[in-house]
Each structure stands twice: as structure tokens, then as C-alpha cells.
mmCIF file of C-alpha atoms and ligand atoms in Angstrom:
data_model
loop_
_atom_site.group_PDB
_atom_site.id
_atom_site.type_symbol
_atom_site.label_atom_id
_atom_site.label_comp_id
_atom_site.label_asym_id
_atom_site.label_seq_id
_atom_site.Cartn_x
_atom_site.Cartn_y
_atom_site.Cartn_z
ATOM 1 C CA MET A 147 -10.778 60.290 -56.113
ATOM 2 C CA ALA A 148 -8.165 62.445 -57.852
ATOM 3 C CA VAL A 149 -5.135 60.674 -59.350
ATOM 4 C CA GLY A 150 -2.848 62.584 -56.967
ATOM 5 C CA THR A 151 -4.807 61.421 -53.950
ATOM 6 C CA ILE A 152 -4.741 57.808 -55.154
ATOM 7 C CA ALA A 153 -0.982 58.013 -55.620
ATOM 8 C CA ILE A 154 -0.529 59.378 -52.106
ATOM 9 C CA VAL A 155 -2.742 56.641 -50.640
ATOM 10 C CA ILE A 156 -0.791 53.901 -52.469
ATOM 11 C CA LEU A 157 2.543 55.448 -51.467
ATOM 12 C CA THR A 158 1.489 55.769 -47.840
ATOM 13 C CA TYR A 159 0.236 52.171 -47.816
ATOM 14 C CA THR A 160 3.454 50.877 -49.381
ATOM 15 C CA MET A 161 5.679 52.832 -46.998
ATOM 16 C CA ASP A 162 3.694 51.650 -44.026
ATOM 17 C CA THR A 163 3.862 48.034 -45.182
ATOM 18 C CA LEU A 164 7.589 48.288 -45.857
ATOM 19 C CA ALA A 165 8.173 49.927 -42.506
ATOM 20 C CA LYS A 166 6.372 47.056 -40.784
ATOM 21 C CA GLU A 167 7.983 44.256 -42.739
ATOM 22 C CA ALA A 168 11.456 45.494 -43.591
ATOM 23 C CA PRO A 169 13.140 44.743 -40.278
ATOM 24 C CA MET A 170 11.658 41.261 -40.211
ATOM 25 C CA SER A 171 12.744 40.224 -43.705
ATOM 26 C CA ARG A 172 16.089 42.034 -43.860
ATOM 27 C CA ARG A 173 17.538 40.267 -40.834
ATOM 28 C CA ARG A 174 18.247 36.630 -40.154
ATOM 29 C CA GLN A 175 15.970 35.298 -37.439
ATOM 30 C CA ILE A 176 17.785 33.496 -34.635
ATOM 31 C CA TYR A 177 14.911 32.626 -32.311
ATOM 32 C CA GLU A 178 11.206 33.279 -31.814
ATOM 33 C CA GLY A 179 9.994 33.372 -28.230
ATOM 34 C CA LYS A 180 6.570 34.009 -26.757
ATOM 35 C CA ALA A 181 6.792 37.790 -26.654
ATOM 36 C CA LYS A 182 9.897 38.557 -28.702
ATOM 37 C CA VAL A 183 11.728 37.620 -31.870
ATOM 38 C CA LEU A 184 15.537 37.742 -31.953
ATOM 39 C CA PHE A 185 17.393 38.654 -35.136
ATOM 40 C CA GLU A 186 21.082 38.777 -35.952
ATOM 41 C CA GLY A 187 22.328 42.305 -35.231
ATOM 42 C CA PRO A 188 24.056 44.659 -37.680
ATOM 43 C CA GLU A 189 27.481 44.137 -36.070
ATOM 44 C CA PRO A 190 29.064 40.960 -34.728
ATOM 45 C CA GLY A 191 28.186 40.348 -31.093
ATOM 46 C CA THR A 192 24.822 42.135 -31.343
ATOM 47 C CA ILE A 193 21.239 40.998 -31.538
ATOM 48 C CA VAL A 194 18.019 42.800 -32.413
ATOM 49 C CA GLN A 195 15.110 42.166 -30.024
ATOM 50 C CA TYR A 196 11.739 42.634 -31.729
ATOM 51 C CA PHE A 197 8.860 43.072 -29.258
ATOM 52 C CA LYS A 198 5.571 41.428 -30.298
ATOM 53 C CA ASP A 199 2.045 42.136 -29.093
ATOM 54 C CA ASP A 200 1.566 38.392 -28.425
ATOM 55 C CA ALA A 201 0.894 37.338 -24.875
ATOM 56 C CA THR A 202 0.916 33.880 -23.333
ATOM 57 C CA ALA A 203 0.251 32.641 -19.833
ATOM 58 C CA PHE A 204 0.138 29.378 -17.877
ATOM 59 C CA ASN A 205 2.999 27.827 -19.851
ATOM 60 C CA ASN A 206 1.446 28.666 -23.256
ATOM 61 C CA LYS A 207 -2.053 27.331 -22.422
ATOM 62 C CA LYS A 208 -3.563 30.829 -22.728
ATOM 63 C CA ARG A 209 -2.680 32.876 -25.772
ATOM 64 C CA GLY A 210 -3.736 36.299 -26.951
ATOM 65 C CA THR A 211 -2.751 39.718 -28.179
ATOM 66 C CA ILE A 212 -2.339 42.905 -26.206
ATOM 67 C CA THR A 213 -2.435 45.691 -28.788
ATOM 68 C CA GLY A 214 0.530 48.033 -28.504
ATOM 69 C CA LYS A 215 2.261 45.928 -25.836
ATOM 70 C CA GLY A 216 5.394 45.429 -27.948
ATOM 71 C CA VAL A 217 5.850 49.142 -28.528
ATOM 72 C CA LEU A 218 5.352 49.915 -24.841
ATOM 73 C CA ASN A 219 7.533 47.086 -23.495
ATOM 74 C CA ASN A 220 10.320 48.134 -25.858
ATOM 75 C CA ARG A 221 10.211 51.623 -24.356
ATOM 76 C CA ILE A 222 9.659 50.563 -20.745
ATOM 77 C CA SER A 223 12.521 48.065 -20.846
ATOM 78 C CA GLU A 224 14.796 50.608 -22.545
ATOM 79 C CA TYR A 225 13.965 53.120 -19.823
ATOM 80 C CA LEU A 226 14.484 50.758 -16.874
ATOM 81 C CA MET A 227 17.673 49.135 -18.265
ATOM 82 C CA THR A 228 19.124 52.626 -18.907
ATOM 83 C CA ARG A 229 18.343 53.779 -15.359
ATOM 84 C CA LEU A 230 19.877 50.553 -13.987
ATOM 85 C CA SER A 231 23.044 50.962 -16.007
ATOM 86 C CA GLU A 232 23.362 54.467 -14.566
ATOM 87 C CA ILE A 233 23.642 52.968 -11.074
ATOM 88 C CA GLY A 234 26.270 50.481 -12.250
ATOM 89 C CA ILE A 235 24.241 47.399 -13.168
ATOM 90 C CA PRO A 236 25.745 45.930 -16.355
ATOM 91 C CA THR A 237 23.041 45.169 -18.931
ATOM 92 C CA HIS A 238 22.833 43.802 -22.467
ATOM 93 C CA PHE A 239 20.939 46.908 -23.680
ATOM 94 C CA VAL A 240 22.688 49.039 -26.336
ATOM 95 C CA ARG A 241 20.012 51.302 -27.836
ATOM 96 C CA ARG A 242 16.454 51.379 -29.069
ATOM 97 C CA LEU A 243 16.310 51.149 -32.869
ATOM 98 C CA ASN A 244 12.664 51.931 -33.541
ATOM 99 C CA MET A 245 9.202 51.459 -32.062
ATOM 100 C CA ARG A 246 9.437 47.686 -31.722
ATOM 101 C CA GLU A 247 13.155 46.886 -31.846
ATOM 102 C CA GLN A 248 16.161 47.367 -29.651
ATOM 103 C CA LEU A 249 19.805 46.504 -30.189
ATOM 104 C CA VAL A 250 21.319 44.372 -27.429
ATOM 105 C CA LYS A 251 24.648 42.660 -26.860
ATOM 106 C CA LYS A 252 24.698 38.984 -27.696
ATOM 107 C CA VAL A 253 24.939 36.981 -24.482
ATOM 108 C CA GLU A 254 24.666 33.339 -23.504
ATOM 109 C CA ILE A 255 21.499 33.213 -21.436
ATOM 110 C CA ILE A 256 21.940 31.549 -18.034
ATOM 111 C CA PRO A 257 18.945 29.185 -17.870
ATOM 112 C CA ILE A 258 17.707 30.474 -14.523
ATOM 113 C CA GLU A 259 14.803 32.834 -13.852
ATOM 114 C CA ILE A 260 15.356 34.886 -10.730
ATOM 115 C CA VAL A 261 12.132 36.002 -9.081
ATOM 116 C CA VAL A 262 12.293 38.696 -6.413
ATOM 117 C CA ARG A 263 9.218 39.175 -4.226
ATOM 118 C CA ASN A 264 8.256 41.969 -1.862
ATOM 119 C CA VAL A 265 4.553 41.164 -1.407
ATOM 120 C CA ALA A 266 2.770 37.786 -1.660
ATOM 121 C CA ALA A 267 1.011 37.233 -5.009
ATOM 122 C CA GLY A 268 0.436 34.643 -7.710
ATOM 123 C CA SER A 269 2.029 31.220 -7.277
ATOM 124 C CA PHE A 270 3.668 32.307 -4.001
ATOM 125 C CA SER A 271 0.277 33.088 -2.441
ATOM 126 C CA ASP A 272 -1.030 29.690 -3.536
ATOM 127 C CA ARG A 273 2.026 27.825 -2.296
ATOM 128 C CA PHE A 274 2.001 29.345 1.206
ATOM 129 C CA GLY A 275 -1.723 30.061 1.593
ATOM 130 C CA LEU A 276 -1.059 33.780 1.956
ATOM 131 C CA ALA A 277 -3.636 36.323 0.784
ATOM 132 C CA GLU A 278 -2.470 38.285 -2.243
ATOM 133 C CA GLY A 279 -1.133 41.606 -1.052
ATOM 134 C CA SER A 280 0.300 40.292 2.270
ATOM 135 C CA PRO A 281 3.602 42.079 2.774
ATOM 136 C CA LEU A 282 6.598 39.776 3.243
ATOM 137 C CA PRO A 283 8.878 40.212 6.297
ATOM 138 C CA ARG A 284 11.718 40.817 3.873
ATOM 139 C CA SER A 285 12.336 40.483 0.138
ATOM 140 C CA ILE A 286 12.538 36.856 -0.966
ATOM 141 C CA VAL A 287 14.548 35.597 -3.944
ATOM 142 C CA GLU A 288 13.632 32.391 -5.740
ATOM 143 C CA TYR A 289 15.204 30.503 -8.637
ATOM 144 C CA TYR A 290 13.416 28.668 -11.426
ATOM 145 C CA TYR A 291 15.005 26.488 -14.081
ATOM 146 C CA LYS A 292 14.054 27.767 -17.551
ATOM 147 C CA SER A 293 12.388 24.834 -19.268
ATOM 148 C CA ASP A 294 9.012 24.954 -21.054
ATOM 149 C CA GLU A 295 8.952 21.140 -21.102
ATOM 150 C CA LEU A 296 9.246 20.926 -17.320
ATOM 151 C CA GLY A 297 7.096 24.037 -16.680
ATOM 152 C CA ASP A 298 9.966 26.085 -15.186
ATOM 153 C CA PRO A 299 10.424 24.142 -11.906
ATOM 154 C CA MET A 300 11.604 25.989 -8.794
ATOM 155 C CA VAL A 301 15.178 24.984 -7.967
ATOM 156 C CA LEU A 302 17.721 25.488 -5.184
ATOM 157 C CA GLU A 303 21.249 26.869 -5.456
ATOM 158 C CA GLU A 304 22.361 23.267 -4.976
ATOM 159 C CA HIS A 305 20.641 22.181 -8.225
ATOM 160 C CA ILE A 306 21.985 25.172 -10.142
ATOM 161 C CA THR A 307 25.626 24.559 -9.216
ATOM 162 C CA ALA A 308 25.437 20.744 -9.230
ATOM 163 C CA PHE A 309 23.966 20.675 -12.746
ATOM 164 C CA GLY A 310 26.385 23.403 -13.866
ATOM 165 C CA TRP A 311 23.688 25.879 -14.967
ATOM 166 C CA ALA A 312 25.707 28.592 -13.248
ATOM 167 C CA THR A 313 28.866 28.648 -11.150
ATOM 168 C CA PRO A 314 28.692 29.638 -7.458
ATOM 169 C CA GLN A 315 30.394 32.914 -8.375
ATOM 170 C CA GLU A 316 27.875 33.663 -11.142
ATOM 171 C CA LEU A 317 25.045 32.868 -8.767
ATOM 172 C CA ASP A 318 26.472 35.268 -6.158
ATOM 173 C CA GLU A 319 26.690 38.013 -8.769
ATOM 174 C CA MET A 320 23.151 37.411 -10.001
ATOM 175 C CA LEU A 321 21.827 37.444 -6.446
ATOM 176 C CA SER A 322 23.563 40.649 -5.393
ATOM 177 C CA MET A 323 22.529 42.401 -8.634
ATOM 178 C CA SER A 324 18.922 41.221 -8.198
ATOM 179 C CA ILE A 325 18.728 42.639 -4.669
ATOM 180 C CA ARG A 326 20.177 45.941 -5.822
ATOM 181 C CA ILE A 327 17.773 46.045 -8.793
ATOM 182 C CA ASN A 328 14.869 45.381 -6.428
ATOM 183 C CA ASP A 329 15.858 48.219 -4.099
ATOM 184 C CA PHE A 330 16.292 50.637 -6.968
ATOM 185 C CA LEU A 331 13.135 49.710 -8.903
ATOM 186 C CA THR A 332 11.016 49.643 -5.718
ATOM 187 C CA GLY A 333 11.964 53.286 -5.116
ATOM 188 C CA LEU A 334 11.627 54.299 -8.749
ATOM 189 C CA PHE A 335 8.098 52.872 -9.027
ATOM 190 C CA PHE A 336 7.017 54.051 -5.559
ATOM 191 C CA ALA A 337 7.749 57.629 -6.597
ATOM 192 C CA LEU A 338 5.218 57.094 -9.410
ATOM 193 C CA GLY A 339 2.539 55.712 -7.103
ATOM 194 C CA ILE A 340 3.244 52.090 -8.047
ATOM 195 C CA LYS A 341 4.096 49.177 -5.717
ATOM 196 C CA LEU A 342 6.612 46.683 -7.100
ATOM 197 C CA ILE A 343 5.094 43.433 -5.849
ATOM 198 C CA ASP A 344 7.449 40.974 -7.580
ATOM 199 C CA PHE A 345 9.366 40.515 -10.811
ATOM 200 C CA LYS A 346 11.468 38.098 -12.836
ATOM 201 C CA LEU A 347 14.988 38.682 -14.146
ATOM 202 C CA GLU A 348 17.265 36.840 -16.539
ATOM 203 C CA PHE A 349 21.008 37.180 -16.837
ATOM 204 C CA GLY A 350 23.502 36.232 -19.536
ATOM 205 C CA ARG A 351 27.219 35.700 -19.989
ATOM 206 C CA LEU A 352 28.863 38.393 -22.064
ATOM 207 C CA TYR A 353 32.095 37.208 -23.687
ATOM 208 C CA GLU A 354 34.523 40.105 -24.237
ATOM 209 C CA GLY A 355 37.879 38.813 -25.477
ATOM 210 C CA GLU A 356 39.271 36.655 -22.686
ATOM 211 C CA GLU A 357 36.756 37.943 -20.164
ATOM 212 C CA VAL A 358 33.290 36.730 -19.279
ATOM 213 C CA ARG A 359 30.893 39.004 -17.391
ATOM 214 C CA VAL A 360 27.410 38.360 -16.071
ATOM 215 C CA VAL A 361 24.985 41.036 -17.291
ATOM 216 C CA LEU A 362 21.262 41.681 -16.969
ATOM 217 C CA ALA A 363 19.459 40.455 -20.096
ATOM 218 C CA ASP A 364 15.935 39.834 -21.521
ATOM 219 C CA GLU A 365 13.515 42.665 -20.592
ATOM 220 C CA ILE A 366 11.931 44.391 -17.620
ATOM 221 C CA SER A 367 8.318 45.313 -18.326
ATOM 222 C CA PRO A 368 4.756 44.755 -17.064
ATOM 223 C CA ASP A 369 5.042 41.298 -18.720
ATOM 224 C CA ASN A 370 7.421 40.166 -16.003
ATOM 225 C CA CYS A 371 6.700 42.502 -13.090
ATOM 226 C CA ARG A 372 3.673 42.772 -10.834
ATOM 227 C CA LEU A 373 2.857 46.447 -10.463
ATOM 228 C CA TRP A 374 -0.026 47.701 -8.315
ATOM 229 C CA ASP A 375 -1.319 51.220 -7.909
ATOM 230 C CA VAL A 376 -0.298 52.381 -4.416
ATOM 231 C CA LYS A 377 -3.694 53.896 -3.569
ATOM 232 C CA THR A 378 -6.158 51.487 -5.173
ATOM 233 C CA ASN A 379 -4.101 48.279 -5.526
ATOM 234 C CA GLU A 380 -5.261 48.176 -9.115
ATOM 235 C CA LYS A 381 -3.125 45.766 -11.163
ATOM 236 C CA LEU A 382 -1.042 47.480 -13.861
ATOM 237 C CA ASP A 383 0.602 44.388 -15.350
ATOM 238 C CA LYS A 384 0.137 41.108 -17.214
ATOM 239 C CA ASP A 385 -2.077 39.678 -14.453
ATOM 240 C CA ARG A 386 -4.929 41.640 -16.153
ATOM 241 C CA PHE A 387 -4.432 39.354 -19.169
ATOM 242 C CA ARG A 388 -3.775 36.175 -17.127
ATOM 243 C CA ARG A 389 -6.955 36.705 -15.096
ATOM 244 C CA ASP A 390 -9.236 37.959 -17.871
ATOM 245 C CA LEU A 391 -9.597 41.415 -16.330
ATOM 246 C CA ASP A 392 -10.626 44.357 -18.500
ATOM 247 C CA ARG A 393 -8.431 47.289 -19.632
ATOM 248 C CA VAL A 394 -5.292 45.244 -20.278
ATOM 249 C CA GLU A 395 -3.883 47.631 -22.883
ATOM 250 C CA GLU A 396 -4.633 50.614 -20.651
ATOM 251 C CA ALA A 397 -2.606 49.087 -17.787
ATOM 252 C CA TYR A 398 0.574 48.954 -19.948
ATOM 253 C CA GLN A 399 -0.134 52.484 -21.196
ATOM 254 C CA GLU A 400 -0.565 53.742 -17.641
ATOM 255 C CA VAL A 401 2.830 52.369 -16.583
ATOM 256 C CA ALA A 402 4.486 54.041 -19.598
ATOM 257 C CA ARG A 403 2.563 57.275 -18.893
ATOM 258 C CA ARG A 404 3.731 57.399 -15.284
ATOM 259 C CA LEU A 405 7.317 56.714 -16.388
ATOM 260 C CA GLY A 406 6.896 59.699 -18.744
ATOM 261 C CA ILE A 407 7.608 57.629 -21.874
ATOM 262 C CA LEU A 408 4.231 57.111 -23.563
ATOM 263 C CA PRO A 409 4.997 57.465 -27.300
ATOM 264 C CA GLU A 410 4.204 60.881 -28.674
ATOM 265 C CA GLY A 411 0.627 61.000 -29.926
ATOM 266 C CA GLY A 412 -0.389 58.700 -27.050
ATOM 267 C CA PRO A 413 -2.193 55.421 -27.492
ATOM 268 C CA ARG A 414 -3.116 56.177 -31.148
ATOM 269 C CA ASP A 415 0.572 55.900 -32.007
ATOM 270 C CA LEU A 416 0.967 52.386 -30.654
ATOM 271 C CA GLN A 417 0.280 50.536 -33.886
ATOM 272 C CA GLY A 418 2.171 52.983 -36.055
ATOM 273 C CA PRO A 419 4.974 52.110 -38.495
ATOM 274 C CA ASP A 420 7.583 50.049 -36.749
ATOM 275 C CA THR A 421 10.705 51.749 -38.038
ATOM 276 C CA ILE A 422 9.889 55.353 -37.104
ATOM 277 C CA GLN A 423 11.855 56.510 -34.067
HETATM 278 N N1 UDP B 117 7.180 35.637 -14.154
HETATM 279 C C1 UDP B 117 7.650 35.754 -15.441
HETATM 280 N N2 UDP B 117 7.810 34.634 -16.201
HETATM 281 C C2 UDP B 117 7.516 33.400 -15.745
HETATM 282 C C3 UDP B 117 7.020 33.268 -14.428
HETATM 283 C C4 UDP B 117 6.872 34.396 -13.650
HETATM 284 O O1 UDP B 117 7.956 36.856 -15.886
HETATM 285 O O2 UDP B 117 7.674 32.408 -16.490
HETATM 286 C C5 UDP B 117 7.042 36.840 -13.299
HETATM 287 C C6 UDP B 117 5.577 37.201 -13.062
HETATM 288 O O3 UDP B 117 5.157 38.163 -13.978
HETATM 289 C C7 UDP B 117 5.622 37.764 -11.657
HETATM 290 C C8 UDP B 117 6.789 37.059 -10.979
HETATM 291 O O4 UDP B 117 7.598 36.535 -12.039
HETATM 292 O O5 UDP B 117 5.909 39.159 -11.698
HETATM 293 C C9 UDP B 117 6.372 35.932 -10.056
HETATM 294 O O6 UDP B 117 5.489 35.086 -10.727
HETATM 295 P P1 UDP B 117 4.826 33.804 -10.004
HETATM 296 O O7 UDP B 117 5.904 32.854 -9.620
HETATM 297 O O8 UDP B 117 3.945 34.288 -8.900
HETATM 298 O O9 UDP B 117 4.061 33.069 -11.123
HETATM 299 P P2 UDP B 117 2.606 33.261 -11.707
HETATM 300 O O10 UDP B 117 1.680 33.452 -10.595
HETATM 301 O O11 UDP B 117 2.763 34.431 -12.625
HETATM 302 O O12 UDP B 117 2.436 31.973 -12.461
#
């Protein structure tokens, strides 16, 4: 190999390595979750969300990797949060920084997972003995208390307000936003030939001077939505991983493709340098 070629190979390798590692080492890590790492943001009141390819299910009992998931979820969540803010839903999203990172506003996460369901599936099907895919008479909203130790138990409004996890006013706001988000996303996905079966949302308190506002936080992606192809009912979400189905990566890619946001270069680009826009 010519000296020039060797130099280029070394340079390319070094740049690629730096690109992958720089954001991780430069920033102070605040928290590492199952699918994301949170770093201190560049300005006060901001946080950097780094999307990993790691996947877990059944309260951490099943672990694995879905190649390219972090890159796709970063884009999918950016896209959906941006569309939602356009219809007046306040969100924590500021901007995407690179392939795996996005800048978000620092919020105090309200420890409640809000699940909205349009069609019976998963734990709901088990609980009520309803075949997966049975349409519900109307959308149903459920609350779960965020606690790995307790396995995220389902809770009532009574528990939430009595234990002070959220005030009645905050709960009202979260509920009305969740219903609006469901209506909007159901239409958005249906136009792409996808049924929004159910999904999970998280909200946070945004402190702005004297004011506190409840805003949509976390992420919206195939990790926390059930998405089925309208014609075939094929699952295009994390259930493919949970249930050991094939073509897990392809399902995430298909959602991004239909949203028109598959990274340029297609699937080959999914493991590329992290810091390139
Ligand atoms: N979900 C989630 N995180 C959780 C639990 C559920 O994102 O910790 C999402 C899940 O992807 C699905 C919806 O919430 O879209 C309803 O999930 P379900 O209660 O049916 O639980 P599962 O069957 O996934 O255990």
C-alpha cells in the first residue's frame, strides 16, 4: 500500500473514531437509561439526548441491540415532536445536533407514563382477554407509575394526586395533550398506511423564571408506539424485538422511510459517524 493511501486510511479511521467518541467524552453525563444517555447541554437549561442502539424489554429481562435504531429514533422523534409543536403542543425538543444526538430543554420528568390505546394489544389484550387487533369502542388512556423496582404499576388519578406525583391541574393538561397527540398522530400515520395501535408518552415540568409549564418530553418512536401496516397488519415497531420476530431493523427503517426521513444513503448510512449532520 502506498504511503499516501496508508495516511488516508489512518486519518479516516481517526476521524471516524473521534466523531463517534467526541460527544460522549466532551460532555458530562447526567444519566444513562435503557435506550438513551443524557448529557449536560451546551447552555444552561439544556440537555443532550444521545440515542443508543440498545433495546430492552420485559423490565430489562431481555436485552439486545437493534443496529441503527438510535439514528432512526433520533430522526423519527425529531420529526414527530416538530409536527406536534406546529399544532401547538409544547415539547422539550430544541434541535437535532447530529445523527445520534438532539438538544432538548431540561425538564423535571413527571414520573407517570401515559399510555393511549386505540386497538387492543400487548398487556391490554392479556388483561381483558381481547384478541390483539380488536378495535376499542373509543381511545383509552391509562397511567403507569415510572418505577423499575415496582415494574411500572398501573395507577389511578387518585394515586397520582394523593402521592403528589402530579397536581390535578398537571394531570388535566397531560390528559388533554395526550388525546390531541393521539388524534394528530393517528391521522399522520394513517396517511402513510400505518395504524397507530397504542403509544406511551412522558411529560416534564419546564421551569421558565417564575413560571412552570408542562411539556411533552422523552421521545416518540417505534420503541414506544405500536405501529401496524394498514393492509397487512405487519408490526413495524419494537414488538418485533420483544417477540423475537425477524426484520427488526427493517421495521424501524420502514417507518422512517414512510415518514420521508430515512437518512441519505439509506440503511448503509445508519452506522456512520455520529457527528455528521
Ligand atoms: N410502552 C413503553 N414503555 C413501557 C411500557 C409500554 O413505551 O415501559 C409502550 C409500548 O411500546 C406500547 C404501549 O406503551 O406501545 C402499551 O404497552 P403495553 O402496556 O401493552 O405493554 P407491553 O405489552 O409492551 O408490555
